[in-house]
Amino acid sequence: MDLRSLARPLAQLLTTARRTPLTPKRGHKTTARTKRALKIAPHDSFLPDRTAASPAADSIIYNPPASEASPAHTPFLFLPPSDPRRSAFLRIRNHPRAPAPAPTAQPPTEADMPPRMRYKHRKPRYNLQKEDVAEMKRLRAEDPIEWSVARLSQRFDCSEVFVKMAAPAPQEHLAWLKGKMDRKTARWGPMKAQAREDRKRRADLVYRGDL
């Protein structure tokens, strides 16, 4: 085999590589030019027919956005049978111009009422006398840390609310508790302090009925 026939493909590859330009050139594929190239007018079949003699109202589609449901409105299916709104809705559906009948007050029966909530109620016993209240005040004033509200409630067999009303803590103990809480909050970071402020603000909104 001739050596020239073997060396010819290699020479062609080297020549092709040398002919490749090394300087970059700007092409037409830019963002603005691509948008202009793809901006094609719609076909005639997509355009509305302007020659048809139809009223203008037929070409308008009214589709308002969905509105939020009001909590003051209860659907008809969820109204109890004894609710006066059910009879009012039925009267409006059947006879829109009929006058409203006289209200008849019927007390709801036990079957119509929802089930009772089972709360843990503490029955008042009134088992404490004046001597017991005086002893409670004495213990609370002597050592409020040792005789806390929970411990006095267990000893005298009463509620913690009654202990707070009958034997409040002295002002020195309250000031000590406030200083202890201030030292604790001083070690909080910015995130925890902001979270506690947000919690307090939400509680104020709940108590005012704004939330």
mmCIF file of C-alpha atoms in Angstrom, residues 1-12:
data_model
loop_
_atom_site.group_PDB
_atom_site.id
_atom_site.type_symbol
_atom_site.label_atom_id
_atom_site.label_comp_id
_atom_site.label_asym_id
_atom_site.label_seq_id
_atom_site.Cartn_x
_atom_site.Cartn_y
_atom_site.Cartn_z
ATOM 1 C CA MET A 1 0.000 0.000 0.000
ATOM 2 C CA ASP A 2 1.261 3.439 -0.896
ATOM 3 C CA LEU A 3 2.318 5.659 2.005
ATOM 4 C CA ARG A 4 0.625 8.647 0.376
ATOM 5 C CA SER A 5 -2.835 7.055 0.661
ATOM 6 C CA LEU A 6 -2.338 6.625 4.401
ATOM 7 C CA ALA A 7 -0.994 10.119 5.037
ATOM 8 C CA ARG A 8 -3.708 11.904 2.993
ATOM 9 C CA PRO A 9 -6.561 11.608 5.613
ATOM 10 C CA LEU A 10 -4.271 12.882 8.360
ATOM 11 C CA ALA A 11 -3.256 15.843 6.253
ATOM 12 C CA GLN A 12 -6.921 16.640 5.547
#
